[in-house]
CSV table of C-alpha atoms in Angstrom, one decimal:
chain,number,residue,atom,x,y,z
X,1,UNK,CA,129.8,176.0,117.9
X,2,UNK,CA,130.6,177.6,114.3
X,3,UNK,CA,133.9,179.4,113.3
X,4,UNK,CA,134.9,181.4,110.2
X,5,UNK,CA,137.5,179.9,108.1
X,6,UNK,CA,139.1,180.5,105.2
X,7,UNK,CA,141.4,177.5,104.7
X,8,UNK,CA,142.2,174.2,105.8
X,9,UNK,CA,145.5,172.8,104.7
X,10,UNK,CA,146.5,168.9,104.5
X,11,UNK,CA,149.9,167.5,105.1
X,12,UNK,CA,151.4,170.6,106.5
X,13,UNK,CA,154.8,169.9,108.0
X,14,UNK,CA,155.6,173.6,109.2
X,15,UNK,CA,153.0,174.1,111.9
X,16,UNK,CA,154.2,172.3,114.5
X,17,UNK,CA,155.8,168.7,115.2
X,18,UNK,CA,155.1,165.8,112.6
X,19,UNK,CA,152.3,165.9,109.8
X,20,UNK,CA,149.4,168.0,110.8
X,21,UNK,CA,146.3,169.7,109.5
X,22,UNK,CA,145.9,173.1,109.9
X,23,UNK,CA,142.6,175.2,110.2
X,24,UNK,CA,143.2,178.8,109.4
X,25,UNK,CA,140.8,181.1,111.1
X,26,UNK,CA,139.4,184.4,109.4
X,27,UNK,CA,140.2,187.7,111.2
X,28,UNK,CA,143.4,189.4,112.6
X,29,UNK,CA,143.8,192.7,114.9
X,30,UNK,CA,147.3,193.2,113.2
X,31,UNK,CA,148.0,194.6,109.9
X,32,UNK,CA,151.6,193.5,108.9
X,33,UNK,CA,152.8,195.0,105.9
X,34,UNK,CA,154.5,191.6,104.7
X,35,UNK,CA,151.5,189.3,105.6
X,36,UNK,CA,151.0,186.2,103.2
X,37,UNK,CA,147.9,185.5,104.0
X,38,UNK,CA,145.7,188.7,103.4
X,39,UNK,CA,142.6,186.8,103.0
X,40,UNK,CA,142.8,186.2,106.9
X,41,UNK,CA,142.8,189.5,107.7
X,42,UNK,CA,138.7,190.5,107.6
X,43,UNK,CA,136.3,188.1,109.6
X,44,UNK,CA,133.8,188.4,107.2
X,45,UNK,CA,133.5,186.4,103.8
X,46,UNK,CA,135.0,188.2,101.0
X,47,UNK,CA,135.1,188.0,97.0
X,48,UNK,CA,138.3,187.2,95.6
X,49,UNK,CA,138.7,187.6,91.7
X,50,UNK,CA,141.5,185.8,90.0
X,51,UNK,CA,141.8,187.6,87.0
X,52,UNK,CA,144.0,184.9,84.7
X,53,UNK,CA,141.0,182.4,85.2
X,54,UNK,CA,138.2,184.8,83.6
X,55,UNK,CA,136.8,184.2,80.6
X,56,UNK,CA,134.8,187.4,80.4
X,57,UNK,CA,131.5,185.7,80.1
X,58,UNK,CA,129.8,188.2,82.0
X,59,UNK,CA,127.9,186.3,84.2
X,60,UNK,CA,129.1,188.1,87.6
X,61,UNK,CA,127.7,191.2,86.6
X,62,UNK,CA,130.0,193.8,88.3
X,63,UNK,CA,131.6,191.7,90.7
X,64,UNK,CA,130.1,193.4,93.7
X,65,UNK,CA,128.1,190.9,95.6
X,66,UNK,CA,128.8,187.6,97.2
X,67,UNK,CA,126.0,185.7,95.3
X,68,UNK,CA,127.8,186.5,92.0
X,69,UNK,CA,130.5,184.2,92.6
X,70,UNK,CA,127.9,181.4,92.4
X,71,UNK,CA,127.4,182.5,88.6
X,72,UNK,CA,130.9,182.1,87.8
X,73,UNK,CA,131.6,178.7,85.8
X,74,UNK,CA,135.3,178.7,86.1
X,75,UNK,CA,135.8,179.8,89.8
X,76,UNK,CA,137.8,182.9,88.9
X,77,UNK,CA,135.4,184.9,91.3
X,78,UNK,CA,134.7,183.1,94.3
X,79,UNK,CA,133.8,183.8,98.0
X,80,UNK,CA,137.0,183.2,100.5
X,81,UNK,CA,135.7,182.5,103.8
X,82,UNK,CA,132.9,180.2,105.3
X,83,UNK,CA,131.3,179.5,108.4
X,84,UNK,CA,131.9,175.8,109.6
X,85,UNK,CA,130.8,173.9,112.8
X,86,UNK,CA,133.6,172.9,115.2
X,87,UNK,CA,132.3,169.0,114.7
X,88,UNK,CA,132.6,169.4,110.8
X,89,UNK,CA,136.1,170.8,111.0
X,90,UNK,CA,136.9,167.8,113.7
X,91,UNK,CA,135.6,165.1,110.9
X,92,UNK,CA,137.8,167.2,108.4
X,93,UNK,CA,140.9,166.9,110.6
X,94,UNK,CA,140.3,163.3,111.6
X,95,UNK,CA,140.3,162.2,107.6
X,96,UNK,CA,144.0,162.3,108.1
X,97,UNK,CA,144.8,161.0,111.0
X,98,UNK,CA,146.2,157.6,109.6
X,99,UNK,CA,149.2,160.2,108.5
X,100,UNK,CA,149.7,162.0,112.1
X,101,UNK,CA,151.7,159.2,113.5
X,102,UNK,CA,152.8,160.1,117.6
X,103,UNK,CA,153.8,163.6,116.9
X,104,UNK,CA,151.0,165.3,114.4
X,105,UNK,CA,147.9,166.6,114.9
X,106,UNK,CA,145.7,169.7,114.5
X,107,UNK,CA,147.0,173.1,114.3
X,108,UNK,CA,144.6,176.1,114.6
X,109,UNK,CA,146.4,179.4,112.6
X,110,UNK,CA,144.9,182.4,110.7
X,111,UNK,CA,144.5,185.4,110.5
X,112,UNK,CA,144.7,185.2,114.6
X,113,UNK,CA,142.6,182.0,115.5
X,114,UNK,CA,142.3,183.4,119.2
X,115,UNK,CA,139.9,186.0,118.1
X,116,UNK,CA,137.7,182.8,117.8
X,117,UNK,CA,139.2,181.3,121.2
X,118,UNK,CA,135.5,179.6,122.3
X,119,UNK,CA,135.5,177.9,118.8
X,120,UNK,CA,139.3,176.9,118.8
X,121,UNK,CA,139.2,175.7,122.1
X,122,UNK,CA,136.3,173.3,121.5
X,123,UNK,CA,137.8,172.1,118.4
X,124,UNK,CA,141.0,171.3,120.2
X,125,UNK,CA,139.4,169.8,123.1
X,126,UNK,CA,137.7,167.3,120.9
X,127,UNK,CA,141.1,166.6,118.9
X,128,UNK,CA,142.7,165.9,122.2
X,129,UNK,CA,139.8,163.3,123.0
X,130,UNK,CA,140.8,161.5,119.9
X,131,UNK,CA,144.5,161.3,120.9
X,132,UNK,CA,145.8,164.1,118.7
X,133,UNK,CA,148.5,166.5,119.4
X,134,UNK,CA,147.3,170.5,119.5
X,135,UNK,CA,148.7,173.6,118.6
X,136,UNK,CA,148.0,177.2,118.1
X,137,UNK,CA,149.9,179.8,115.9
X,138,UNK,CA,149.1,183.1,117.7
X,139,UNK,CA,150.3,186.6,116.9
X,140,UNK,CA,149.7,187.1,121.1
X,141,UNK,CA,147.5,190.3,120.1
X,142,UNK,CA,144.6,189.0,122.0
X,143,UNK,CA,143.1,189.4,125.6
X,144,UNK,CA,144.7,186.9,128.0
X,145,UNK,CA,141.2,186.0,128.6
X,146,UNK,CA,141.3,184.3,125.1
X,147,UNK,CA,144.4,182.4,125.4
X,148,UNK,CA,143.2,181.5,129.0
X,149,UNK,CA,140.3,179.5,127.4
X,150,UNK,CA,142.7,177.2,125.4
X,151,UNK,CA,145.5,176.5,128.1
X,152,UNK,CA,144.1,173.3,129.0
X,153,UNK,CA,143.5,172.0,125.3
X,154,UNK,CA,146.6,173.1,123.7
X,155,UNK,CA,149.9,171.2,123.6
X,156,UNK,CA,152.0,173.7,121.7
X,157,UNK,CA,151.8,177.5,121.0
X,158,UNK,CA,153.5,178.9,118.0
X,159,UNK,CA,154.3,182.3,119.3
X,160,UNK,CA,155.3,185.2,117.0
X,161,UNK,CA,157.5,187.6,117.9
X,162,UNK,CA,158.0,190.3,115.2
X,163,UNK,CA,160.6,193.0,116.8
X,164,UNK,CA,161.5,194.2,120.3
X,165,UNK,CA,160.7,197.9,119.9
X,166,UNK,CA,156.8,199.0,120.5
X,167,UNK,CA,157.0,202.0,118.1
X,168,UNK,CA,158.5,200.1,115.1
X,169,UNK,CA,156.2,197.1,115.5
X,170,UNK,CA,153.2,199.9,115.5
X,171,UNK,CA,154.6,201.3,112.3
X,172,UNK,CA,154.8,198.0,110.7
X,173,UNK,CA,151.8,195.9,112.2
X,174,UNK,CA,149.3,198.7,113.4
X,175,UNK,CA,149.9,197.6,117.0
X,176,UNK,CA,152.6,197.9,119.4
X,177,UNK,CA,153.9,194.9,121.1
X,178,UNK,CA,152.9,195.6,124.7
X,179,UNK,CA,150.0,192.9,125.0
X,180,UNK,CA,151.8,190.6,122.9
X,181,UNK,CA,154.9,190.5,125.5
X,182,UNK,CA,153.0,190.6,128.4
X,183,UNK,CA,150.8,187.3,127.0
X,184,UNK,CA,154.3,185.9,126.5
X,185,UNK,CA,155.4,186.2,129.6
X,186,UNK,CA,152.4,185.0,131.3
X,187,UNK,CA,152.3,181.9,129.2
X,188,UNK,CA,155.7,181.3,129.7
X,189,UNK,CA,155.5,181.7,133.7
X,190,UNK,CA,152.5,178.9,133.5
X,191,UNK,CA,155.1,176.6,132.1
X,192,UNK,CA,153.3,176.2,128.6
X,193,UNK,CA,155.3,174.7,125.9
X,194,UNK,CA,156.0,177.6,123.7
X,195,UNK,CA,158.0,177.6,120.1
X,196,UNK,CA,159.0,181.2,119.3
X,197,UNK,CA,158.9,181.9,115.6
X,198,UNK,CA,160.3,185.2,114.1
X,199,UNK,CA,159.6,186.4,110.6
X,200,UNK,CA,162.8,188.0,108.7
X,201,UNK,CA,162.0,191.0,107.4
X,202,UNK,CA,164.3,193.2,105.6
X,203,UNK,CA,164.6,196.9,106.3
X,204,UNK,CA,162.3,196.1,109.5
X,205,UNK,CA,163.9,193.7,111.7
X,206,UNK,CA,167.0,192.1,110.0
X,207,UNK,CA,169.6,194.3,111.3
X,208,UNK,CA,171.7,192.9,114.2
X,209,UNK,CA,170.4,195.5,116.6
X,210,UNK,CA,166.9,194.6,116.1
X,211,UNK,CA,167.6,190.7,116.1
X,212,UNK,CA,169.9,191.0,119.2
X,213,UNK,CA,166.9,192.8,120.9
X,214,UNK,CA,164.3,189.6,119.7
X,215,UNK,CA,167.1,187.4,120.9
X,216,UNK,CA,167.0,189.2,124.5
X,217,UNK,CA,163.6,188.3,124.6
X,218,UNK,CA,163.9,184.8,123.6
X,219,UNK,CA,166.3,184.3,126.4
X,220,UNK,CA,163.9,185.2,129.1
X,221,UNK,CA,161.5,182.5,127.9
X,222,UNK,CA,163.0,178.7,129.3
X,223,UNK,CA,162.9,175.9,126.7
X,224,UNK,CA,161.4,177.6,124.0
X,225,UNK,CA,163.2,176.9,120.5
X,226,UNK,CA,163.4,179.6,117.9
X,227,UNK,CA,162.6,179.4,114.5
X,228,UNK,CA,163.6,182.1,112.0
X,229,UNK,CA,161.2,182.5,109.1
X,230,UNK,CA,162.7,184.3,106.0
X,231,UNK,CA,160.5,186.9,104.2
X,232,UNK,CA,158.6,185.6,101.0
X,233,UNK,CA,156.7,187.3,98.5
X,234,UNK,CA,154.5,184.5,97.8
X,235,UNK,CA,151.2,186.2,98.7
X,236,UNK,CA,151.4,189.2,96.8
X,237,UNK,CA,149.2,188.0,94.2
X,238,UNK,CA,146.4,187.6,96.5
X,239,UNK,CA,146.3,191.2,97.4
X,240,UNK,CA,145.3,192.2,93.8
X,241,UNK,CA,142.7,189.4,93.9
X,242,UNK,CA,141.2,191.1,97.0
X,243,UNK,CA,141.4,194.4,95.7
X,244,UNK,CA,144.0,195.2,98.5
X,245,UNK,CA,147.3,197.3,97.8
X,246,UNK,CA,150.5,195.4,98.7
X,247,UNK,CA,153.1,198.0,100.3
X,248,UNK,CA,156.1,196.0,100.1
X,249,UNK,CA,156.7,195.5,96.7
X,250,UNK,CA,160.2,195.2,95.2
X,251,UNK,CA,161.5,194.3,98.9
X,252,UNK,CA,164.1,191.3,98.3
X,253,UNK,CA,164.4,188.4,100.3
X,254,UNK,CA,167.1,188.3,102.7
X,255,UNK,CA,169.9,186.0,101.8
X,256,UNK,CA,170.7,182.5,102.7
X,257,UNK,CA,174.0,183.6,104.2
X,258,UNK,CA,172.5,186.4,106.4
X,259,UNK,CA,169.7,183.8,107.5
X,260,UNK,CA,172.2,181.4,108.5
X,261,UNK,CA,174.5,184.0,110.1
X,262,UNK,CA,171.1,185.0,112.5
X,263,UNK,CA,170.5,181.7,113.1
X,264,UNK,CA,173.9,181.0,114.4
X,265,UNK,CA,173.5,184.3,116.5
X,266,UNK,CA,170.2,182.6,118.1
X,267,UNK,CA,171.7,179.3,118.6
X,268,UNK,CA,174.7,180.9,120.3
X,269,UNK,CA,172.4,182.6,122.6
X,270,UNK,CA,170.3,179.8,123.3
X,271,UNK,CA,173.8,178.0,124.4
X,272,UNK,CA,174.9,180.6,126.6
X,273,UNK,CA,171.3,180.4,128.3
X,274,UNK,CA,171.5,176.7,128.9
X,275,UNK,CA,174.9,177.1,130.4
X,276,UNK,CA,173.5,179.6,132.7
X,277,UNK,CA,170.8,177.1,133.9
X,278,UNK,CA,172.9,174.5,134.3
X,279,UNK,CA,175.4,176.3,136.5
C-alpha cells in the first residue's frame, strides 16, 4: 500500500513516549491559521521555492512545473511530498530501532494522517509486529470509520483540542469541533490511551474562559494527560516558499509566566478529577 508523505523526522522526542521516528502524511481537512506545517495541508505534491538558496541560473524556467525542480542545482526549488510504499516507510522507521528502547517507536502525524487511514493502519500494524510502540497524532476531524481502522494497532492517540466553542473553532480552523469532540468521546469510551494536546494561540484560546472550557472537556476523558503547546512562528517562512499567505503575522508568543499559570490550572483540575474518582 502507498501513502503520500512530506517528511520523516528522526530522533523525535515530542511526539509520544521515548525516542521516536515521526512520519508526516500529506493532507488535512483543517486550515488552522497558526499551522506550522503548511506543506502538509494539500494532499498532492507541491513546488516549494527557497529564495535564499537560489543562484539565479534560470534552469527552472518559470518555476511552474514539478519537473522544473529536477533542473535546480541548489535545491532551492524542490517538490514537497512524495509517494511511498508502507513497506519502504517501515524500513525507514526500523533504521533507528536501536534508539527506541522500551518506550519509543513510530508516530504518524501530518497534516492529518488519518485521511490516509488504510496506509497508517498498515504501517502501524507492521511496526507493532516488530515490537515498536505506535502512536497517532490527530486533529480528530475525520470520519469515525478512519479512526476505527487503527484501534487495534495504535498504542497512543495524541489528540488535539483547540477550543470548546464551535463557532470560534470554525472561524480559526475552517470546521467546527462537533465531529472532533464526538470522536474523542467515542475513543475514550473504548478505553483507548489518549494524550490531549492543546495549542495555546494568543487571541484565540489563551484567555481564562476559553482555557477553562477546554479543561472541562479534558475532565471528561479519564486518565488522559494534557500538554499545552505554546504558539510559535517557526513555520512562517514555509508559507512564502509555497506561495501561501500567513494570516497571523505579528502575533507574539504567549509569555512563559502565562503558560505556567495555565499549566497550573490544568494540573489543579486534573488533581480535583482524581480526588473525585477516588471518592
